[in-house]
Amino acid sequence: MKQAKITAQHTHAHTHTAPAEPLTGIPLFKPQVAPAHLIRSRKAPFSATGSREPTLLLPTMDGTDVEQVTLALLDAANDKDPEVQEQVRKSMLTLGKQQPDRVLAMCQDYLLKHPKLVVGHRVVILQTIELIASCRIEEISSLRIKNIISLASDEMTRSKEVIPDWQQAASNILVAVGNKHINEIMEEILNKFQPGILPHFFVVQTLANLSDSNVYGMVPFLNAILGTMLPMLSMAKQDNMKWVFSSALCHFSDSILEYLANLDKAPDPTVRKDTFSSEIYAAFEILFNNWLQSRESKLRLTVAEAVGSMSHLLASDKLEEQLPKLIPAILSLYKKNNEHYIISKSLSQVLDASVNMGSRVLETQLDSLLFALHQQVSAPTDYNNPPTVKNHNEVLRSFSLLANSFPDRMVMFVLQKLENSNERSRMGSLAVVRHLINSTTSTMESKKLLILASIRHPMADHSNKVKKRVVQVISAMAHHGYLELEGGELLVRFIVQHCALPDTYQRGERPTDPEEVTNESLRMMCDNTLHLLTTTVGRLADVLWPKLLFYLTPSQYSNATTPLCKSLIVLGNKKKTNQEPSFNIDFTQEVNLPSPQTLMIRLLVNAAFPLSSRGHGAPSLSLLQILSVNIHPNTEILWDKEIPPLLSTLEETTAQSLDKKQWNEQLLKFLSKTLVTIDDDKWVCQLAAETTRYISTYNNALEEKSFLYQCIGVTLQQCFNKELVKKQLQEVLLTARHNDAVEREGVAMGVGLCANSHLEGTLAKLDEFGKSDAFKKSPSIFNLLKDRNDVEVEKVKSTLILCYGQVALNAPPEKILNRIDQDILRCISKHFNTKVLGIKVETKDLTMKLSLIQSVGLIAKAISVCVKKQGYVFSRKQELIGVMLDFIKAEPADSLRTPVRHLVMTTCSNLIPLDPALSENESFDLLKICVNSVFSLPPETQTPEKIKEEEVLDPKKRKALHRDTLTALQELLKSVLAKDPTPDGLQNVFKHIESWLSSGQDHERERAVTATAQILSYYLENLTVKNMVSFHNLGALLGRLSPRCSDPHPAVRTAAIECIYTLLYIQLRYEGFSLDYKDEAVDSLLPLRDKLENPDHSVLYKTCSDLTKVMSKRLPQEQLTTLVFMLFEGLVDSQTNCCRASSVVLNTLLKNRGGGLQDLVPEMLEVLHVRLQSVTDEQVRVAVGQTVLILASQHLQTVINTLVNQPLPFDSWTSEMWMALGADPIVANQIIEMVMEKFLIMAPYVDRKGSMIRGGMTKVATNQPLAMTCGLKELLLNGQSQEPAVSQFPQLFACLIVRLGASVGVSAPKDNNVKNVASFHVAGVAADALRILLARAQLDDVMKRLDEDNAWDAMREQNTHVPGITLLARAMAKHAGPRLPSIVECLCPSLNNIYECQRITVTAFFSELLNHHVVTELMLIDVLMNNMMERISDSCCTVRMLAVRGLGNIAVGSPEKVNKYAKELLAAMSSGMEEKDDPGKLITLEAMSGLSKVLLYLDKNNVQLLVVYIFMKIKPFLESENDEIRCASILLMGNLSKFGSGEQVFKDQIHNVLVSLLLHLVDPNPQVVKACKYAMRVCAPVVGSEKITTMFQNHLHDDKSLHYGEFINDLTKYLIEDFAGMLNFYHISVIQFFKSNWSEVRAGAAMFIGFLLVNLPEEHFSHLNMGTITKGLVMLLQDPDPVVRAKAAEAMGHFL
C-alpha cells in the first residue's frame, strides 16, 4: 500500500537576529536559526504519515469551499495545542505547495483584513508564507512575488518599535525570496534604506542575513550599501541600532572574504579586497573609536567581532597604523565581558591579519599580548560549556601565530611563567608548552634543552592537576625527541614515580569535586604513558633499557612494579629477538642498577605475593624469565622450563583460590633448583649476603619479609662457606624485629631451613646467641639492640624457642633424635623458665607461651617422623602435656582471643602417639579439659567485649581462629581414639561429647555433632575387627544421634546423617562384611543429606522415615529396646524439630519391627499416652495421633459423632484427628458415604433476618452439614484417602459442587459451637474440599488449569461464582472427559432443586460443557440440550441467561448438531434478543453472541427468511454505549453475511453499515476493533468490489496492526472507482459521525473525508455536498479533542 506523505523539505538559510535583552528601551535579541518546529514534522495518532504529494495537480472545487477551508485553517493557525498547530501548518503548506499563488494570496489577504491579529497568530501565517516561498519559489508568479515582497516589507517595518518574533518572521520571508529574486528584494529594501534616514532595525538585519544566505548575489551590492550606510552610522544613537549595524558589517566582511576566497565560482572575478578597503576603514573608525567603548556588553562584543572580521579587509598601512590602539582596546575587553570566546576570536583574526602582512608594530604589543593571552589560557576549561573550550583553542591559535614570528620572546615568556607556583597559571603555561611542542616543531628545535631544564619547576608541584598537564607535556616531548637529551631521565623518573602513587580513595568512595584529579586517574595516565613510550617511540628503547630496572628495587616504587615489568618485558623481548648487543647488561658498568642477586630476590618476593601492588606477581616472573642470562648465564634453560608453569598457575588464580602455603613452597623449590643450577658458591654467598642486607627494605611489609627470611634459609642451605652461614645467621637474629609475631615466625622458618644443611652450625649459633649479651642488661648490648626492655627480651626468647622447633622439624631425621632432649628441649626450657634467687618462675608472656606450644608441637612431629625408622621413648611427654593443659586452663572460658587453645591441642595431638601411652585418668582429664574448653566458647559471630587495652580481633581473623581451634580439637580426639580403636575406646571419647548433643545452643550442638562425625569416620577408616567383639553401643549411639537429623540447624542435620551412615557401616564391618562392601540400603542415606538442606517439615519428616527404615534393617534385635527407649527421651528434646524426628523414627520403627516387642507394648502405649498430653508440637501430635487410628476402625460412629460436635472451625488437634482417619481406606470409605447421605437430607442453610442496620434476610449455614464439609476436607487431605475418593469420585464431585453452590454468599452460624465467625468462609471450605478431591483423583491437568486461572478464588465469592464454575467445567471437559457421564447423571436431579443457587451452579456447569465436543462423543448432548431448553423459562434471570449461553455454546462444541436443533435455537435466541426482564442487557448480549456462533453452522434454508429481520434488530446496537453489546452486534452481523450473498437486499444492508464498521476500526475498545475486522473480512465478498474484497481480506487481520491512514486512503480510491454512484450516500454517512461520542471515531471520520477529497477525480465532485463537508470540518476544527482538530486540519489540506 502506498504511503501518503506530507513533505516539508525546507531549505532555510541561517538567519541572524538581534539580542533579546532590552538595550536603551528597545529590545534586541540573539542570533538564532529558523525555529525547529517549522522544519520538523510530528506524527499525530492514526496519521497516514501525512498526505502524499500527488504527481498531478488535483482538480479544484468550488472556490468558496476552498476559501472557507483555507480561512478556517488560517483561523486555527494559533491553536493552543502545538500538534494541532503543526498539522494546520502542514495542511496550509500542502495547499500552498499545490497552489502557491492562490494560498499565498489568501494568506496575504487574511493579514490585510485582520490588521489587529495577535502577534503569535501573524507569526504563524508569515512563517507559512516563508515555507511556501522557500520550497515553491520557482513556481510562484512574478506578480505574487512582488506582492509577497511588498507584504513582508510592510509587515516588517509597520511598527517602528522592534517586535522580534513578528518582524523576524517577515524578514525571513525576504531572505527566503532573496535566494532567487535578489534584485527585486534589493529594490524593495533599498527603498527603505535611504541616505540620510536611519533605517528600520530589521531592514539592516535582513541585509545582514541576505549577505549570509546569498553571498554571490549580495556582494556586488555591498559597495553601494556600504556607501549609503556609512553616514547612517553617526546617526545611530540607540544601542540596538549600533548593534545591528555592527552585526551587518561583520556579516558583510565575512561574505566578502568568502567571495574573495572562492573567486573561481564568483559571478564577477574582478572584485578585489581594495574595492572595499576605504569604506570598511571608514566604518572601522566609527566602530572602533566610538562604539567599542559602549557600556552595553552585548554591543561591545558584536563590535569586537565585527572589528576582527574587518581587520582582514583593511589596507596594510591602515592596519599597521591602528594596531597600537587596536590590540590594547581588544585586550581591555577581557575585563569588561564574561564571554571571552568572541574577544579571543577577534584577537586571533587581528593577529592573523597582522602576521600575514608582516607587521613591525606588533612586536611593541608583545608583552601586553602575552600577558593577556596567558591569563586566558590559564582560565579553567569546562568541557560541558563549549564556548570555554572554543576560547581555549582560539587563545592557543594566537600563541602559535606569535611563536612563528617571535619564537625567542615567546619561549622565554612561557618558561618564566612556569616558575610561578600558582596552580592555574602553571596549568595554562603547560598547555602552551605542549601546544608549541606539537604545533611549531621547527621553531622549537633549538629550544629543547631550555624547555627540558624549565619543566623541573612544575614537576615539583604538589597539585595532581598540574602533574596531569606535566605528564601530557612529557608525552609530547617524548614524541619530539626530548627524552634522549641530557636531563631526559628525570622525566622518565617522574612518570615512574607517579605510576607508584597510592590510591586517593578506598574502594567504593567517589571524589566529591568532579574536577578533582585523583591519584588513581593520574596513575592510570602515567601507566598508559609509560606503555606508549615503550611501544611507540622506538628511539627511546636505549633510554629505558636497562635504566628502568633501577626502579624495581627501592620500596617507594613498589606500586609501579606492574607497569615497569610490562615495559621492560616489551623492551627486553624486542632486543632479545633482534639480538641487539645492548640486551646484555653489564652490571659493573651501569652505575645505578641493582645487582643481579638483588634483582632476582626482589622479583621472587613479588611473585610470592602475586596479587599485591596491582597484581605484580605474573609480570615479575615474566621479567625474571627474560632477564635470565643477565642474572646468571646458567639459569636460562632451567627458567624457560620452570617459569611458564608457574605463570599458568597464576593465570587461573584468584585471591580466594590462591593457596598461599603451597605457592610459597613452589617458589622456594624454584629458588633451590636455581641455586643448584647456578652452581657457583661465590655467587650464592653474595646472594645470601645481599638478601640479608636487603631485609630492612621490607620493614613495612611483614608477610613479604617473612618470605624473604625463608629465601635466606634456602640460600644458606646451598652455601658451603660455614663462616658465612654463621655470619648471616647472626645478622638475621640480631637485626630481626622480634616484637612482631609474623617476623618471629619468618626468622624461625629461615633458621630451620638453614639447619637442613648446617645442623651443627645452626644449633651452635642459636646456643651462642642465647648466651650472648642480648639477654643481659649490660650497657653495651643496649646499643646493639637499641634499648631493649624486659618485654623485648621475652620476645627474643620467643624467637629462639620457635627456632628450635623449626630446626627439629627441618633437620635430617637421622641426626635429630639424639639432639632433642639434650640440645633442643634443654635450651627451650632454659629460655622459657627464668630463675629468681634459684627458684624457677614461669613466664606470663603470651608470646613465649605460644612459641613454646608451637615448638613442642614441631618437635613431636619431628619425633613421629623419626620414630617410623627407629624406636624411641619420649620421657618428657606427660610433663609437656601437663604444661600444655595448664595453658588451656588459664585461658578465659567465655572468649577466644588467642591461638593458645588450638596450638595446645595440635601439640597434644602430635604428642599422644609417642610412647609412653597416657593412663586412663590422664586421657580422661585431657579430653574433658579440651572438649569443655572448646565447646563452651561463644559462637564466632559474637563480638567479644573489649578488655582493657586489648585490641578486638577483626571478624575474618576471629573466624579463622575459631575454625583452627575446632579442627585442632577434632584431630586431638582422633589421636586419642587411635590409641584404643574399640567400641569401649569410642565410648570413652563419645561420653565427653554426648551431653553437648542436646544443648539449647545451636553452635554447641553443631560443634558436638561435627566432632562426632569426625571421630566415627576416623573409627571406621581405622577399624580392625577382632573375634567375639560386638558393637554393643550401636543402639545407644543411634538413639542419641537420629533425632539430630531433624535439628533446626542445617549443619547439625547434615553431620548427624553422616554419623548414622558411618555407624551402620561400622556395624556391617562387625557383622563380618569386608572393607570395600557397599550396602545399598545404607548408601541410600547419602542422598538424604541434600534433602536435609531443605528446612521444609514434610521433607525432613520423609527423610527421617527413610532413615529409620534403613536403621531398622540393619539393627540387631537385642539393640532395639535400647533404641526405642532412647527415642522416648527424644520426644522432649530441647529442639522441637528433634522431638518430631524422634516421633517419626519411633512410628516407622514400630511399623517395621514392632512385631518383636509384644511384651513392651503396654508400657509403650502408656508412655505414649502420657507424652500426648504434654507434647505441644503439632507434628508430634499427628505422629502420635496416627498410632491412635486403630480406635476409629473399631468405633467409627462414636468417633465421628464426637468429632462432628467439636467447635467450628476445627482446631488443629481435631483437624489432625480427622486427617488421621483418612489413613485407612476402609474407614475413609464408610465416612464418605455417611457424609453424602447427610448432605442430601439436611438443609444447607436457613434464612435469618439481617442486622438492624442492614435489614433484609441473610443466609446462615446449618451446623452439621458445615462440620461434615470441614471434616471431609481434612480427611481428604490425607494421601491415604485416595482409593475411597477415586472409587466414589462422580458422586462426591456432584455432591461437593452442589454443596459449593449452596454455600456461596452464606455466612457461618453464630452460636456457641462456632468460634471467630468472621474468619470462617463457608463456601471456601466446600471449594477447598472439592480442590482436594480433584487432587486425590489425580486430575493434575485440571488442577493446573484451575490454579493458573485463579478459579478457586472465583468459585468462593458470590459475584464471581459463575465464571469460576465455568472455568471448572472447561477444565473438566478438556482434561477429564471420561468422568463426565457419571457426573452429569449425578447432577441432573439438582436442576429441579428448590434452591435457586444450586440451579445456577449446575446450569453454569452444563452450559460450559456444551462448549466442548467431548459431550457429543460421550452421547450427553441430548440430555444437556433438553435441560437447557427447560431452563429457558426458569424463574431466575441468571439461570435463563446461562441457558441461552449454553444453547449458543453448542455451535462451538458440537457444530454438526446445530441444524438438528435449528428451530429451537433460533426461537430461543430471538426471544432472548427481545427479553424484557433483562437488567444490564445480559440476556440480549448472550443471545447475540450465541446467534453469532450458531449462524456459522446453520443451513441457508433454516435462516434465509430471517436475515433482514435479524439485521434490522441488530442495527440499533451498533452504536451502543456498551462495548460488549457493540462488539457482539458487529460479530453477529459478520456471521449473517454468508446467508445474504447474492441477495441485493443484503448487499444494501451491508453498504448501509459499511461506514459505521470502517470508523469503528479506530474504536477505543480493542475487542470492538477486532470484531470490525472480522465482520469486514467475512462481508467482503458481499460488498460487490473485487479490490475492496481483496483489501479487506489482506489487511484486516486480528494479529496485524493496521495503518489506518494508509488503509482509508486506499479504500477511498476503490470506493470512488467501484461505487461512484454511492459517494453521496457515503459522505453523508461519514459526516454524521462528526458528532460521534468517541473522539477516535470523529478523528477517523475527518480522515475519511480528507482521503475521499484527495483521491476524488474532478468529474465526481458533483456527488459531494462540499458545503456540508466544509461546515463539518470547520466545526471539527473547534473540537475539544486536539487529535480531532489535527485530523480535521489534515483533511482540509486536501481541499483543492
mmCIF file with all atom_site columns, N, CA and C in Angstrom, residues 16 33 97 110 130 412 455 619 736 751 756 855 958 994 1119 1144 1229 1254 1311 1329 1521 1533 1555 1569 1622:
data_model
loop_
_atom_site.group_PDB
_atom_site.id
_atom_site.type_symbol
_atom_site.label_atom_id
_atom_site.label_alt_id
_atom_site.label_comp_id
_atom_site.label_asym_id
_atom_site.label_entity_id
_atom_site.label_seq_id
_atom_site.pdbx_PDB_ins_code
_atom_site.Cartn_x
_atom_site.Cartn_y
_atom_site.Cartn_z
_atom_site.occupancy
_atom_site.B_iso_or_equiv
_atom_site.pdbx_formal_charge
_atom_site.auth_seq_id
_atom_site.auth_comp_id
_atom_site.auth_asym_id
_atom_site.auth_atom_id
_atom_site.pdbx_PDB_model_num
ATOM 1  N N  . HIS A 1 16   ? 20.171  35.625  11.256 1.00 0.00 ? 16   HIS A N  1
ATOM 2  C CA . HIS A 1 16   ? 20.715  36.215  12.471 1.00 0.00 ? 16   HIS A CA 1
ATOM 3  C C  . HIS A 1 16   ? 19.776  37.287  12.963 1.00 0.00 ? 16   HIS A C  1
ATOM 4  N N  . VAL A 1 33   ? 18.621  30.498  14.597 1.00 0.00 ? 33   VAL A N  1
ATOM 5  C CA . VAL A 1 33   ? 18.272  29.911  13.303 1.00 0.00 ? 33   VAL A CA 1
ATOM 6  C C  . VAL A 1 33   ? 16.767  29.749  13.262 1.00 0.00 ? 33   VAL A C  1
ATOM 7  N N  . LYS A 1 97   ? 1.693   24.322  -1.481 1.00 0.00 ? 97   LYS A N  1
ATOM 8  C CA . LYS A 1 97   ? 2.598   23.717  -2.457 1.00 0.00 ? 97   LYS A CA 1
ATOM 9  C C  . LYS A 1 97   ? 1.860   23.420  -3.761 1.00 0.00 ? 97   LYS A C  1
ATOM 10 N N  . TYR A 1 110  ? -5.682  37.630  4.238  1.00 0.00 ? 110  TYR A N  1
ATOM 11 C CA . TYR A 1 110  ? -6.077  37.436  5.653  1.00 0.00 ? 110  TYR A CA 1
ATOM 12 C C  . TYR A 1 110  ? -5.355  38.442  6.534  1.00 0.00 ? 110  TYR A C  1
ATOM 13 N N  . GLU A 1 130  ? 6.647   31.963  4.384  1.00 0.00 ? 130  GLU A N  1
ATOM 14 C CA . GLU A 1 130  ? 8.082   31.734  4.164  1.00 0.00 ? 130  GLU A CA 1
ATOM 15 C C  . GLU A 1 130  ? 8.343   30.308  3.675  1.00 0.00 ? 130  GLU A C  1
ATOM 16 N N  . MET A 1 412  ? 60.824  32.325  26.112 1.00 0.00 ? 412  MET A N  1
ATOM 17 C CA . MET A 1 412  ? 61.287  32.883  27.383 1.00 0.00 ? 412  MET A CA 1
ATOM 18 C C  . MET A 1 412  ? 60.108  33.239  28.283 1.00 0.00 ? 412  MET A C  1
ATOM 19 N N  . ILE A 1 455  ? 61.123  22.553  32.763 1.00 0.00 ? 455  ILE A N  1
ATOM 20 C CA . ILE A 1 455  ? 59.963  21.718  33.144 1.00 0.00 ? 455  ILE A CA 1
ATOM 21 C C  . ILE A 1 455  ? 60.114  21.200  34.576 1.00 0.00 ? 455  ILE A C  1
ATOM 22 N N  . PRO A 1 619  ? 53.794  -10.371 36.108 1.00 0.00 ? 619  PRO A N  1
ATOM 23 C CA . PRO A 1 619  ? 54.799  -9.573  35.376 1.00 0.00 ? 619  PRO A CA 1
ATOM 24 C C  . PRO A 1 619  ? 56.211  -9.767  35.943 1.00 0.00 ? 619  PRO A C  1
ATOM 25 N N  . ALA A 1 736  ? 66.603  -8.764  63.443 1.00 0.00 ? 736  ALA A N  1
ATOM 26 C CA . ALA A 1 736  ? 65.151  -9.042  63.353 1.00 0.00 ? 736  ALA A CA 1
ATOM 27 C C  . ALA A 1 736  ? 64.389  -8.186  64.353 1.00 0.00 ? 736  ALA A C  1
ATOM 28 N N  . VAL A 1 751  ? 65.736  -19.986 59.815 1.00 0.00 ? 751  VAL A N  1
ATOM 29 C CA . VAL A 1 751  ? 66.787  -20.679 60.568 1.00 0.00 ? 751  VAL A CA 1
ATOM 30 C C  . VAL A 1 751  ? 66.599  -22.189 60.421 1.00 0.00 ? 751  VAL A C  1
ATOM 31 N N  . ASN A 1 756  ? 68.778  -27.606 57.767 1.00 0.00 ? 756  ASN A N  1
ATOM 32 C CA . ASN A 1 756  ? 68.698  -28.814 56.941 1.00 0.00 ? 756  ASN A CA 1
ATOM 33 C C  . ASN A 1 756  ? 70.082  -29.201 56.425 1.00 0.00 ? 756  ASN A C  1
ATOM 34 N N  . SER A 1 855  ? 56.536  -24.843 69.335 1.00 0.00 ? 855  SER A N  1
ATOM 35 C CA . SER A 1 855  ? 57.821  -25.522 69.247 1.00 0.00 ? 855  SER A CA 1
ATOM 36 C C  . SER A 1 855  ? 57.704  -26.975 69.687 1.00 0.00 ? 855  SER A C  1
ATOM 37 N N  . ARG A 1 958  ? 38.937  -13.603 63.539 1.00 0.00 ? 958  ARG A N  1
ATOM 38 C CA . ARG A 1 958  ? 38.194  -14.336 64.578 1.00 0.00 ? 958  ARG A CA 1
ATOM 39 C C  . ARG A 1 958  ? 37.644  -15.631 64.005 1.00 0.00 ? 958  ARG A C  1
ATOM 40 N N  . GLU A 1 994  ? 28.691  -36.402 74.465 1.00 0.00 ? 994  GLU A N  1
ATOM 41 C CA . GLU A 1 994  ? 27.266  -36.783 74.488 1.00 0.00 ? 994  GLU A CA 1
ATOM 42 C C  . GLU A 1 994  ? 26.354  -35.682 75.021 1.00 0.00 ? 994  GLU A C  1
ATOM 43 N N  . GLN A 1 1119 ? 19.432  -54.822 70.210 1.00 0.00 ? 1119 GLN A N  1
ATOM 44 C CA . GLN A 1 1119 ? 19.698  -53.379 70.434 1.00 0.00 ? 1119 GLN A CA 1
ATOM 45 C C  . GLN A 1 1119 ? 18.420  -52.543 70.301 1.00 0.00 ? 1119 GLN A C  1
ATOM 46 N N  . VAL A 1 1144 ? 8.814   -39.583 64.493 1.00 0.00 ? 1144 VAL A N  1
ATOM 47 C CA . VAL A 1 1144 ? 8.776   -40.222 63.166 1.00 0.00 ? 1144 VAL A CA 1
ATOM 48 C C  . VAL A 1 1144 ? 9.582   -41.509 63.183 1.00 0.00 ? 1144 VAL A C  1
ATOM 49 N N  . ASN A 1 1229 ? -13.813 -44.798 53.502 1.00 0.00 ? 1229 ASN A N  1
ATOM 50 C CA . ASN A 1 1229 ? -14.947 -45.085 52.616 1.00 0.00 ? 1229 ASN A CA 1
ATOM 51 C C  . ASN A 1 1229 ? -16.278 -44.974 53.368 1.00 0.00 ? 1229 ASN A C  1
ATOM 52 N N  . ARG A 1 1254 ? -28.499 -3.374  58.482 1.00 0.00 ? 1254 ARG A N  1
ATOM 53 C CA . ARG A 1 1254 ? -28.621 -3.788  57.092 1.00 0.00 ? 1254 ARG A CA 1
ATOM 54 C C  . ARG A 1 1254 ? -30.027 -4.175  56.710 1.00 0.00 ? 1254 ARG A C  1
ATOM 55 N N  . ASP A 1 1311 ? -23.207 -19.317 66.926 1.00 0.00 ? 1311 ASP A N  1
ATOM 56 C CA . ASP A 1 1311 ? -23.684 -19.959 68.166 1.00 0.00 ? 1311 ASP A CA 1
ATOM 57 C C  . ASP A 1 1311 ? -22.472 -20.421 68.964 1.00 0.00 ? 1311 ASP A C  1
ATOM 58 N N  . ALA A 1 1329 ? -12.500 -28.455 49.779 1.00 0.00 ? 1329 ALA A N  1
ATOM 59 C CA . ALA A 1 1329 ? -12.760 -29.904 49.760 1.00 0.00 ? 1329 ALA A CA 1
ATOM 60 C C  . ALA A 1 1329 ? -12.764 -30.401 48.311 1.00 0.00 ? 1329 ALA A C  1
ATOM 61 N N  . GLU A 1 1521 ? -23.627 2.298   23.684 1.00 0.00 ? 1521 GLU A N  1
ATOM 62 C CA . GLU A 1 1521 ? -22.564 2.775   24.583 1.00 0.00 ? 1521 GLU A CA 1
ATOM 63 C C  . GLU A 1 1521 ? -21.833 1.598   25.231 1.00 0.00 ? 1521 GLU A C  1
ATOM 64 N N  . MET A 1 1533 ? -23.385 -9.502  12.870 1.00 0.00 ? 1533 MET A N  1
ATOM 65 C CA . MET A 1 1533 ? -23.584 -9.007  11.509 1.00 0.00 ? 1533 MET A CA 1
ATOM 66 C C  . MET A 1 1533 ? -22.649 -9.731  10.543 1.00 0.00 ? 1533 MET A C  1
ATOM 67 N N  . VAL A 1 1555 ? -19.865 2.239   6.517  1.00 0.00 ? 1555 VAL A N  1
ATOM 68 C CA . VAL A 1 1555 ? -19.159 3.396   7.089  1.00 0.00 ? 1555 VAL A CA 1
ATOM 69 C C  . VAL A 1 1555 ? -18.993 3.210   8.593  1.00 0.00 ? 1555 VAL A C  1
ATOM 70 N N  . VAL A 1 1569 ? -12.690 -3.329  17.798 1.00 0.00 ? 1569 VAL A N  1
ATOM 71 C CA . VAL A 1 1569 ? -11.854 -3.237  16.590 1.00 0.00 ? 1569 VAL A CA 1
ATOM 72 C C  . VAL A 1 1569 ? -11.692 -4.619  15.974 1.00 0.00 ? 1569 VAL A C  1
ATOM 73 N N  . MET A 1 1622 ? -22.591 5.883   -5.240 1.00 0.00 ? 1622 MET A N  1
ATOM 74 C CA . MET A 1 1622 ? -22.989 5.901   -3.821 1.00 0.00 ? 1622 MET A CA 1
ATOM 75 C C  . MET A 1 1622 ? -22.190 6.920   -2.999 1.00 0.00 ? 1622 MET A C  1
#
